[in-house]
Tab-separated table of C-alpha atoms and ligand atoms in Angstrom:
chain	number	residue	atom	x	y	z
A	232	MET	CA	205.204	119.903	114.121
A	233	THR	CA	204.767	124.291	114.208
A	234	ASP	CA	207.787	126.449	115.997
A	235	PRO	CA	204.990	128.593	118.289
A	236	ARG	CA	207.654	131.227	118.039
A	237	ARG	CA	206.449	131.626	115.355
A	238	GLN	CA	202.880	132.310	115.994
A	239	VAL	CA	204.121	134.697	118.866
A	240	PRO	CA	202.738	138.540	116.973
A	241	ARG	CA	206.174	140.741	117.310
A	242	THR	CA	206.579	143.698	119.740
A	243	ASP	CA	205.834	146.320	117.196
A	244	THR	CA	203.014	144.814	115.401
A	245	LEU	CA	200.752	144.911	118.852
A	246	LEU	CA	202.488	148.139	120.549
A	247	ALA	CA	201.001	149.832	116.933
A	248	ASP	CA	197.480	148.226	117.880
A	249	PRO	CA	195.506	151.606	118.156
A	250	GLN	CA	193.852	150.143	121.387
A	251	LEU	CA	198.490	149.646	122.699
A	252	ALA	CA	198.894	152.726	120.909
A	253	ALA	CA	196.273	154.715	122.700
A	254	ALA	CA	196.550	152.604	126.315
A	255	GLY	CA	201.416	154.035	125.953
A	256	GLU	CA	200.332	156.907	124.787
A	257	ARG	CA	198.266	157.169	128.294
A	258	LEU	CA	200.467	154.798	130.454
A	259	GLY	CA	203.869	154.939	129.106
A	260	ARG	CA	204.592	153.091	126.581
A	261	GLY	CA	207.213	151.143	128.687
A	262	LEU	CA	204.736	150.352	131.432
A	263	VAL	CA	202.533	148.665	128.114
A	264	LYS	CA	205.605	146.459	126.186
A	265	GLY	CA	206.439	145.265	129.406
A	266	ALA	CA	202.531	143.980	129.773
A	267	VAL	CA	203.084	143.274	126.116
A	268	ARG	CA	206.219	140.566	126.706
A	269	ARG	CA	204.786	139.039	129.474
A	270	VAL	CA	201.677	138.558	127.013
A	271	GLN	CA	203.668	137.147	124.134
A	272	GLN	CA	205.812	134.127	126.807
A	273	ARG	CA	201.759	133.195	128.076
A	274	ILE	CA	201.591	132.546	124.069
A	275	ARG	CA	204.787	130.509	124.294
A	276	ASP	CA	204.148	128.435	127.259
A	277	GLY	CA	200.307	127.746	125.668
A	278	GLU	CA	199.024	129.864	127.818
A	279	VAL	CA	197.535	132.426	125.448
A	280	ALA	CA	196.580	132.138	121.450
A	281	PRO	CA	198.001	133.732	119.316
A	282	PRO	CA	195.029	136.164	118.537
A	283	ASP	CA	193.493	137.222	121.691
A	284	ALA	CA	196.960	138.435	122.122
A	285	VAL	CA	195.933	142.177	121.751
A	286	ASP	CA	193.057	141.179	124.183
A	287	ALA	CA	195.056	139.616	126.806
A	288	VAL	CA	197.720	142.666	127.180
A	289	LEU	CA	194.594	145.321	127.670
A	290	ALA	CA	193.235	142.665	130.529
A	291	SER	CA	196.674	143.189	131.626
A	292	LEU	CA	197.325	147.017	132.265
A	293	PRO	CA	196.501	148.257	135.124
A	294	THR	CA	193.922	151.443	135.211
A	295	THR	CA	196.787	153.936	135.912
A	296	ALA	CA	200.473	154.595	135.752
A	297	GLY	CA	200.968	153.669	139.712
A	298	SER	CA	200.340	150.599	140.954
A	299	LEU	CA	198.254	151.809	144.796
A	300	ARG	CA	195.243	151.216	144.020
A	301	PRO	CA	192.043	152.232	146.064
A	302	VAL	CA	191.252	149.464	149.340
A	303	LEU	CA	187.881	149.252	150.771
A	304	ASN	CA	188.469	149.564	154.655
A	305	ALA	CA	186.395	147.292	156.350
A	306	THR	CA	189.076	146.591	159.519
A	307	GLY	CA	186.833	149.207	161.689
A	308	VAL	CA	190.583	150.969	161.859
A	309	LEU	CA	189.850	154.771	161.100
A	310	VAL	CA	193.347	155.323	160.429
A	311	HIS	CA	194.778	152.869	159.272
A	312	THR	CA	198.671	153.409	158.705
A	313	ASN	CA	198.590	150.129	156.680
A	314	LEU	CA	196.410	151.308	154.669
A	315	GLY	CA	197.425	155.374	153.965
A	316	ARG	CA	195.226	156.382	156.795
A	317	ALA	CA	192.828	159.381	156.356
A	318	PRO	CA	190.930	159.206	152.588
A	319	LEU	CA	190.648	162.860	151.427
A	320	SER	CA	187.749	164.633	151.492
A	321	GLU	CA	186.657	165.006	147.403
A	322	ALA	CA	187.707	168.594	147.898
A	323	ALA	CA	190.725	168.124	149.082
A	324	VAL	CA	190.977	165.650	145.857
A	325	GLU	CA	189.814	168.586	144.228
A	326	ALA	CA	191.902	170.541	144.806
A	327	VAL	CA	195.247	168.632	144.675
A	328	ALA	CA	193.971	168.208	140.838
A	329	ALA	CA	193.482	171.895	140.733
A	330	ALA	CA	197.073	172.778	142.194
A	331	SER	CA	198.738	169.507	140.508
A	332	GLY	CA	200.080	171.165	137.334
A	333	THR	CA	201.756	174.689	137.384
A	334	THR	CA	200.014	176.673	140.596
A	335	ASP	CA	200.651	179.625	141.960
A	336	VAL	CA	202.024	178.011	145.192
A	337	GLU	CA	204.605	181.010	145.783
A	338	LEU	CA	203.677	183.431	143.071
A	339	ASP	CA	201.741	186.080	143.891
A	340	LEU	CA	199.011	186.788	140.883
A	341	GLY	CA	198.466	190.655	142.489
A	342	THR	CA	202.099	191.763	142.170
A	343	GLY	CA	203.626	189.401	140.206
A	344	ARG	CA	206.422	188.703	142.065
A	345	ARG	CA	206.811	186.028	144.222
A	346	GLY	CA	204.674	185.536	147.343
A	347	PRO	CA	204.765	183.263	150.680
A	348	ARG	CA	204.568	179.671	149.565
A	349	GLY	CA	201.445	178.029	151.515
A	350	GLU	CA	199.663	181.003	153.188
A	351	ALA	CA	196.642	179.864	152.758
A	352	ALA	CA	196.504	176.775	153.762
A	353	ILE	CA	198.675	178.171	157.426
A	354	ALA	CA	196.007	180.800	156.948
A	355	ALA	CA	193.164	178.041	157.195
A	356	LEU	CA	195.659	175.901	160.095
A	357	VAL	CA	195.443	179.299	162.358
A	358	ALA	CA	192.058	180.365	161.626
A	359	ALA	CA	190.971	176.322	162.065
A	360	VAL	CA	192.670	176.942	165.995
A	361	PRO	CA	192.876	180.647	167.251
A	362	ALA	CA	194.719	180.283	170.134
A	363	ALA	CA	197.600	179.643	167.563
A	364	GLU	CA	199.661	182.837	166.802
A	365	ALA	CA	201.122	181.428	163.434
A	366	ALA	CA	201.815	177.364	162.043
A	367	ILE	CA	204.121	176.006	159.935
A	368	VAL	CA	203.731	172.085	157.852
A	369	VAL	CA	206.489	169.779	157.686
A	370	ASN	CA	206.532	166.754	155.566
A	371	ASN	CA	205.381	164.616	159.115
A	372	CYS	CA	205.014	165.228	162.345
A	373	ALA	CA	208.534	162.921	162.925
A	374	ALA	CA	209.546	166.162	160.479
A	375	ALA	CA	207.774	168.510	163.036
A	376	LEU	CA	209.607	166.970	165.908
A	377	ALA	CA	213.147	166.818	163.951
A	378	LEU	CA	212.777	170.467	163.482
A	379	VAL	CA	212.076	171.362	166.838
A	380	ALA	CA	214.050	168.913	168.758
A	381	THR	CA	216.838	170.025	165.953
A	382	ALA	CA	215.751	174.036	166.327
A	383	LEU	CA	215.322	174.789	169.904
A	384	GLY	CA	217.358	170.895	171.650
A	385	ALA	CA	220.734	171.036	169.927
A	386	GLY	CA	223.858	170.925	172.169
A	387	ARG	CA	221.417	171.671	174.999
A	388	GLU	CA	218.659	169.602	176.495
A	389	LEU	CA	215.026	168.540	176.171
A	390	VAL	CA	213.385	167.728	179.605
A	391	LEU	CA	210.128	164.715	178.624
A	392	ALA	CA	209.205	162.181	180.933
A	393	ARG	CA	209.891	158.764	180.648
A	394	GLY	CA	206.513	157.794	180.039
A	395	GLU	CA	206.634	159.335	177.737
A	396	LEU	CA	209.505	157.717	175.294
A	397	VAL	CA	206.514	156.113	173.420
A	398	GLU	CA	207.117	153.713	170.076
A	399	ILE	CA	204.678	155.205	167.547
A	400	GLY	CA	204.906	152.402	165.227
A	401	ASP	CA	206.219	150.643	162.309
A	402	GLY	CA	210.229	150.961	165.054
A	403	PHE	CA	209.303	154.800	165.201
A	404	ARG	CA	210.842	155.688	168.621
A	405	ILE	CA	210.399	159.345	170.112
A	406	PRO	CA	213.299	158.539	172.152
A	407	GLU	CA	216.070	157.324	168.988
A	408	LEU	CA	214.559	160.583	166.655
A	409	LEU	CA	215.076	163.100	169.486
A	410	GLY	CA	218.880	161.470	170.145
A	411	ALA	CA	219.467	161.810	166.172
A	412	THR	CA	218.612	165.493	166.428
A	413	GLY	CA	221.894	166.553	168.014
A	414	ALA	CA	219.678	166.614	171.221
A	415	ARG	CA	219.843	165.588	174.946
A	416	LEU	CA	217.388	163.754	176.678
A	417	ARG	CA	217.039	164.638	180.028
A	418	GLU	CA	214.360	162.372	181.463
A	419	VAL	CA	212.536	162.805	184.457
A	420	GLY	CA	210.332	160.188	186.492
A	421	THR	CA	209.938	157.128	185.894
A	422	THR	CA	207.304	154.713	183.828
A	423	ASN	CA	204.046	155.030	185.433
A	424	ARG	CA	204.735	158.364	187.651
A	425	VAL	CA	206.300	162.321	186.982
A	426	THR	CA	205.739	165.050	188.779
A	427	LEU	CA	205.999	168.665	188.479
A	428	ALA	CA	208.788	168.286	191.333
A	429	ASP	CA	210.863	165.971	189.256
A	430	TYR	CA	210.130	168.325	185.899
A	431	ARG	CA	211.011	171.636	187.876
A	432	GLY	CA	214.702	169.871	189.268
A	433	ALA	CA	215.787	169.150	185.740
A	434	LEU	CA	215.530	173.247	184.496
A	435	GLY	CA	218.340	174.498	184.069
A	436	PRO	CA	221.474	176.557	182.358
A	437	ASP	CA	220.894	173.733	179.698
A	438	THR	CA	217.570	173.064	179.107
A	439	GLY	CA	215.974	173.849	175.851
A	440	ALA	CA	212.291	173.124	176.332
A	441	VAL	CA	210.204	171.099	178.031
A	442	LEU	CA	208.717	168.211	175.710
A	443	LYS	CA	204.964	166.412	176.598
A	444	VAL	CA	204.049	163.444	174.063
A	445	HIS	CA	200.878	162.239	173.740
A	446	PRO	CA	201.029	158.297	174.313
A	447	SER	CA	198.409	157.852	171.137
A	448	ASN	CA	198.179	154.740	171.209
A	449	PHE	CA	198.672	152.375	174.429
A	450	VAL	CA	197.262	153.571	178.741
A	451	VAL	CA	198.713	153.119	181.563
A	452	ARG	CA	196.769	152.270	184.279
A	453	GLY	CA	196.783	151.389	188.226
A	454	PHE	CA	199.171	154.060	190.574
A	455	THR	CA	200.415	156.389	188.019
A	456	ARG	CA	200.887	159.930	187.449
A	457	ALA	CA	201.490	162.960	184.963
A	458	VAL	CA	201.904	166.642	184.876
A	459	GLU	CA	198.967	168.395	182.496
A	460	VAL	CA	200.187	171.136	180.192
A	461	GLY	CA	198.204	173.920	182.187
A	462	GLU	CA	200.408	172.856	185.507
A	463	LEU	CA	203.931	172.747	183.455
A	464	ALA	CA	202.948	175.633	181.693
A	465	ALA	CA	202.229	177.696	184.901
A	466	ALA	CA	205.684	176.297	186.466
A	467	LEU	CA	207.145	177.423	183.034
A	468	ALA	CA	206.519	180.832	183.312
A	469	GLY	CA	208.892	183.228	183.169
A	470	THR	CA	211.761	181.196	183.189
A	471	GLY	CA	211.382	181.443	179.191
A	472	VAL	CA	211.375	177.818	178.674
A	473	PRO	CA	209.261	176.811	175.546
A	474	LEU	CA	206.353	174.035	176.509
A	475	ILE	CA	206.597	172.068	173.545
A	476	ALA	CA	202.597	169.032	173.254
A	477	ASP	CA	202.958	166.492	170.458
A	478	VAL	CA	199.559	165.876	170.632
A	479	GLY	CA	199.513	163.331	166.967
A	480	SER	CA	196.350	163.261	166.572
A	481	GLY	CA	195.799	165.695	164.889
A	482	LEU	CA	192.333	166.582	166.705
A	483	LEU	CA	191.276	170.852	166.260
A	484	ARG	CA	188.971	170.497	168.806
A	485	PRO	CA	187.681	168.681	172.050
A	486	HIS	CA	186.007	165.401	170.505
A	487	PRO	CA	182.285	164.376	172.420
A	488	THR	CA	182.800	160.670	171.199
A	489	LEU	CA	187.150	161.055	172.172
A	490	PRO	CA	187.219	162.705	175.800
A	491	ASP	CA	190.498	161.456	176.357
A	492	GLU	CA	191.948	162.642	173.563
A	493	PRO	CA	194.016	166.280	173.337
A	494	ASP	CA	193.356	168.418	171.095
A	495	LEU	CA	195.330	171.599	169.234
A	496	GLN	CA	193.408	174.665	170.985
A	497	SER	CA	193.588	173.410	174.144
A	498	THR	CA	196.568	172.655	174.357
A	499	LEU	CA	197.551	175.995	173.276
A	500	GLU	CA	194.646	177.874	175.718
A	501	ALA	CA	196.638	175.840	178.459
A	502	GLY	CA	199.540	177.660	178.178
A	503	ALA	CA	201.706	175.156	174.999
A	504	ASP	CA	203.967	177.194	174.396
A	505	LEU	CA	203.825	174.812	170.312
A	506	VAL	CA	201.434	171.585	169.535
A	507	LEU	CA	202.501	169.442	167.493
A	508	ALA	CA	200.067	167.365	165.485
A	509	SER	CA	199.851	165.141	162.275
A	510	GLY	CA	198.000	165.795	159.597
A	511	ASP	CA	196.532	161.990	158.777
A	512	LYS	CA	195.549	161.172	161.147
A	513	LEU	CA	191.646	162.249	162.816
A	514	LEU	CA	192.168	166.031	161.246
A	515	GLY	CA	191.037	163.415	157.933
A	516	GLY	CA	193.380	165.436	155.659
A	517	PRO	CA	196.770	164.803	153.884
A	518	GLN	CA	200.162	163.311	155.351
A	519	ALA	CA	202.330	166.463	156.894
A	520	GLY	CA	203.885	167.676	160.008
A	521	LEU	CA	201.240	170.889	161.525
A	522	VAL	CA	203.400	173.265	164.425
A	523	LEU	CA	201.311	175.535	165.782
A	524	GLY	CA	201.594	178.167	168.777
A	525	ARG	CA	204.470	181.193	169.468
A	526	THR	CA	204.894	183.128	166.220
A	527	ASP	CA	208.394	184.223	167.394
A	528	LEU	CA	208.691	180.342	167.958
A	529	VAL	CA	207.503	179.770	164.269
A	530	GLN	CA	209.556	182.267	163.200
A	531	ARG	CA	212.511	180.125	164.295
A	532	LEU	CA	211.603	176.993	162.698
A	533	ARG	CA	210.850	178.767	159.675
A	534	ARG	CA	214.347	180.202	159.385
A	535	HIS	CA	216.181	176.839	160.541
A	536	PRO	CA	218.030	175.531	157.168
A	537	LEU	CA	216.758	172.338	158.633
A	538	TYR	CA	212.756	173.381	157.454
A	539	ARG	CA	213.912	174.127	153.184
A	540	ALA	CA	214.332	169.641	154.160
A	541	LEU	CA	210.524	168.930	155.591
A	542	ARG	CA	208.719	171.305	153.407
A	543	VAL	CA	205.598	170.000	152.379
A	544	ASP	CA	204.522	169.841	148.244
A	545	LYS	CA	202.013	172.035	146.957
A	546	THR	CA	199.588	169.365	146.572
A	547	THR	CA	199.337	168.493	150.183
A	548	LEU	CA	198.582	172.586	151.053
A	549	ALA	CA	196.416	172.438	148.501
A	550	ALA	CA	194.439	169.237	150.498
A	551	LEU	CA	195.533	170.963	153.816
A	552	GLU	CA	193.245	173.471	153.368
A	553	ALA	CA	190.739	172.020	151.295
A	554	THR	CA	189.855	170.183	154.175
A	555	LEU	CA	189.907	172.044	156.775
A	556	ARG	CA	187.765	174.849	154.597
A	557	GLY	CA	185.924	172.235	153.064
A	558	PRO	CA	182.875	169.870	154.564
A	559	LEU	CA	183.564	167.128	156.850
A	560	PRO	CA	186.394	164.644	156.084
A	561	PRO	CA	185.020	161.483	155.620
A	562	VAL	CA	187.830	160.268	159.139
A	563	GLN	CA	185.356	162.789	161.008
A	564	GLU	CA	182.245	161.829	159.934
A	565	MET	CA	183.327	158.151	160.475
A	566	LEU	CA	183.480	160.016	163.415
A	567	ALA	CA	180.033	161.175	163.928
A	568	ALA	CA	179.097	158.079	162.479
A	569	ASP	CA	175.328	157.064	164.669
A	570	LEU	CA	174.945	153.130	165.573
A	571	GLU	CA	171.514	153.558	164.028
A	572	GLY	CA	172.887	154.183	160.668
A	573	LEU	CA	175.684	151.514	160.457
A	574	ARG	CA	173.126	148.948	161.591
A	575	ALA	CA	171.310	150.169	158.952
A	576	ARG	CA	173.865	149.626	156.379
A	577	ALA	CA	174.893	146.516	157.330
A	578	ARG	CA	171.511	144.837	157.291
A	579	ALA	CA	170.760	146.169	154.492
A	580	LEU	CA	174.154	144.284	152.596
A	581	ALA	CA	173.626	141.462	154.821
A	582	ALA	CA	169.802	140.731	153.487
A	583	ARG	CA	171.003	141.301	149.741
A	584	PHE	CA	174.126	139.101	150.152
A	585	ALA	CA	171.804	136.704	151.096
A	586	GLU	CA	169.485	136.739	148.703
A	587	ALA	CA	172.064	135.892	146.359
A	588	GLY	CA	173.063	132.779	148.844
A	589	ILE	CA	175.630	134.348	150.739
A	590	ASP	CA	175.706	132.900	154.088
A	591	ALA	CA	175.640	136.626	156.069
A	592	VAL	CA	174.288	137.828	158.999
A	593	ALA	CA	174.481	141.743	160.012
A	594	VAL	CA	176.793	142.061	163.619
A	595	ASP	CA	176.935	144.736	165.947
A	596	ALA	CA	181.221	145.069	166.651
A	597	ASP	CA	183.356	147.376	168.104
A	598	ALA	CA	185.641	150.402	165.211
A	599	ARG	CA	188.752	152.021	167.148
A	600	VAL	CA	190.624	154.955	165.968
A	601	GLY	CA	193.757	153.197	165.341
A	602	GLY	CA	197.097	154.126	164.994
A	603	GLY	CA	195.999	157.974	165.058
A	604	GLY	CA	195.206	158.436	168.938
A	605	ALA	CA	191.738	157.220	171.274
A	606	PRO	CA	193.833	154.113	171.820
A	607	GLU	CA	191.276	152.283	174.011
A	608	GLN	CA	187.793	153.824	172.680
A	609	PRO	CA	185.611	151.106	171.260
A	610	LEU	CA	183.855	153.174	168.626
A	611	PRO	CA	180.266	151.705	168.285
A	612	SER	CA	180.416	149.829	165.632
A	613	ALA	CA	178.292	147.460	162.580
A	614	ALA	CA	179.574	145.161	160.725
A	615	VAL	CA	178.436	142.601	157.621
A	616	SER	CA	179.485	138.815	158.869
A	617	LEU	CA	180.848	136.247	155.513
A	618	PRO	CA	182.314	132.717	155.939
A	619	PRO	CA	185.533	133.164	156.495
A	620	SER	CA	186.374	132.511	153.872
A	621	PHE	CA	186.125	135.697	152.475
A	622	ALA	CA	188.279	136.698	154.247
A	623	GLU	CA	191.094	136.346	151.316
A	624	ARG	CA	189.478	136.533	148.414
A	625	LEU	CA	188.158	140.285	149.397
A	626	ARG	CA	192.271	141.501	149.949
A	627	GLN	CA	192.042	139.641	146.509
A	628	GLY	CA	190.047	140.779	144.008
A	629	ALA	CA	188.491	143.633	143.034
A	630	PRO	CA	187.898	146.763	144.575
A	631	PRO	CA	190.377	144.632	146.711
A	632	VAL	CA	188.601	144.921	150.382
A	633	VAL	CA	190.410	143.838	153.520
A	634	GLY	CA	188.069	142.771	156.580
A	635	TYR	CA	189.376	140.660	159.247
A	636	LEU	CA	188.613	137.034	161.135
A	637	GLU	CA	186.865	137.070	164.429
A	638	GLY	CA	186.287	133.394	165.067
A	639	ASP	CA	185.407	131.754	162.616
A	640	ARG	CA	183.552	134.095	160.682
A	641	THR	CA	185.283	137.121	158.092
A	642	LEU	CA	183.645	140.455	159.651
A	643	LEU	CA	183.078	143.291	157.032
A	644	ASN	CA	183.627	146.579	159.531
A	645	LEU	CA	181.680	150.320	157.675
A	646	ARG	CA	182.327	152.110	160.195
A	647	SER	CA	185.628	151.997	158.555
A	648	LEU	CA	183.919	152.314	155.241
A	649	PRO	CA	182.895	156.490	153.804
A	650	PRO	CA	178.768	155.193	152.810
A	651	SER	CA	179.678	155.911	149.527
A	652	SER	CA	181.452	153.190	149.157
A	653	ASP	CA	178.662	150.487	149.667
A	654	GLU	CA	177.361	149.955	146.528
A	655	ASP	CA	181.293	148.725	145.749
A	656	LEU	CA	181.608	146.851	148.648
A	657	ALA	CA	179.312	145.177	147.645
A	658	VAL	CA	179.690	144.117	143.609
A	659	ALA	CA	182.899	142.725	145.635
A	660	VAL	CA	180.804	140.291	147.551
A	661	LEU	CA	178.751	139.153	145.053
A	662	ASP	CA	181.814	139.234	143.177
A	663	CYS	CA	183.714	136.704	145.486
A	664	ALA	CA	180.507	134.321	145.732
A	665	SER	CA	180.417	133.514	142.127
A	666	PRO	CA	182.235	130.692	140.671
B	465	LIG	C1	201.218	159.346	164.479
B	465	LIG	C2	202.190	160.366	165.735
B	465	LIG	C3	203.832	160.606	165.434
B	465	LIG	C4	204.390	160.241	164.387
B	465	LIG	O1	203.201	161.356	162.978
B	465	LIG	P1	204.122	160.763	161.866
B	465	LIG	O2	202.913	162.184	161.094
B	465	LIG	O3	203.116	160.094	161.427
B	465	LIG	O4	204.934	161.251	161.808
B	465	LIG	C5	204.207	161.537	166.131
B	465	LIG	N1	204.136	161.631	167.862
B	465	LIG	C6	202.523	161.069	167.796
B	465	LIG	C7	202.364	161.112	169.435
B	465	LIG	C8	201.794	160.207	167.483
B	465	LIG	O5	200.531	160.281	168.031
């Protein structure tokens, strides 16, 4: 009997194979070496024949040196935090690629001197929200809140309504974040009701700012009362106390499909001194925290030492600028999608699957904006309905497709998926069905 170990190709021999050497150049030698080791073990275990070693290594290599993979979002949740929130537009992807190397993010090529960082992205933001005098960009909306609370509220009081002490998700609680900055929270009103008198009663020499936080993932119904930004701004006029509004979703303007969702332009027009939002929710751009509003307040934030710890990378600035200046990003397209178009896509896909012998039908379904805003507002959509066993197999397929189970059916909701992905979706489903 021959020792199977003797037949295991040596690591050096495998790494010297031209195809594996090329893969090493592209993905890194360490990554290929790891794959070689695992295949050698499979040969020892009798799962792979020694002559197939190179093919087995090649088959097990990832397509990129990173392990994050593209996933098709058929959940019907447009902004899905677990799936990376907003997909970038092609224009933004190209801008990211262009900025990824050495780039003029902080250099004025005309004079050869240092220039203001990310000036073009800031200019694009201010152009998109004309009510803003100035803007800065930080890592995410939580960072924007932390910066504002530190710069305007540390050692002082931040006034906010009890009904706005919200948890965004994954244990992220606004009051805990604000408390961690050294600002004292001065809570006003009750969970369901707050009046202008409540706010007025809380103002004093220690007030650093009044903060309004949009409850972006729940609604309070029944015996409720809130104070709108306009009313609050009028009451604060002349007091010198800034009014800060965290609107969350990053809508630039009012959106006809989402009448209850606050937007940056209207909130500033109503009298907020600063507005805060995420870049990767309904704006449809990269992860970022946007702060827009009064020049003097934005300057205070920019000069605060914490700003340096929260500032964004060149690729974020590039993606944000291209999202604002380029064609509508995918999230905006999804919001604008019309039901007949979605139904037609569902019917075409279902017919193709049925032809291949799969029990598939097109059905109407609801979609949602998701953690990005507009809680409880269903968006009409269409889906392909498949047998239940597809949900798990599709999630583990190539490319992975994330749908959901409803009753005893797997639904693939098309509103959260760009039409350009329908072909990939079809291939993934047909792959799953073939034995
Ligand atoms: C989503 C959200 C946040 C957190 O934003 P990130 O960009 O994820 O940090 C803060 N406030 C509101 C109102 C939100 O909706």
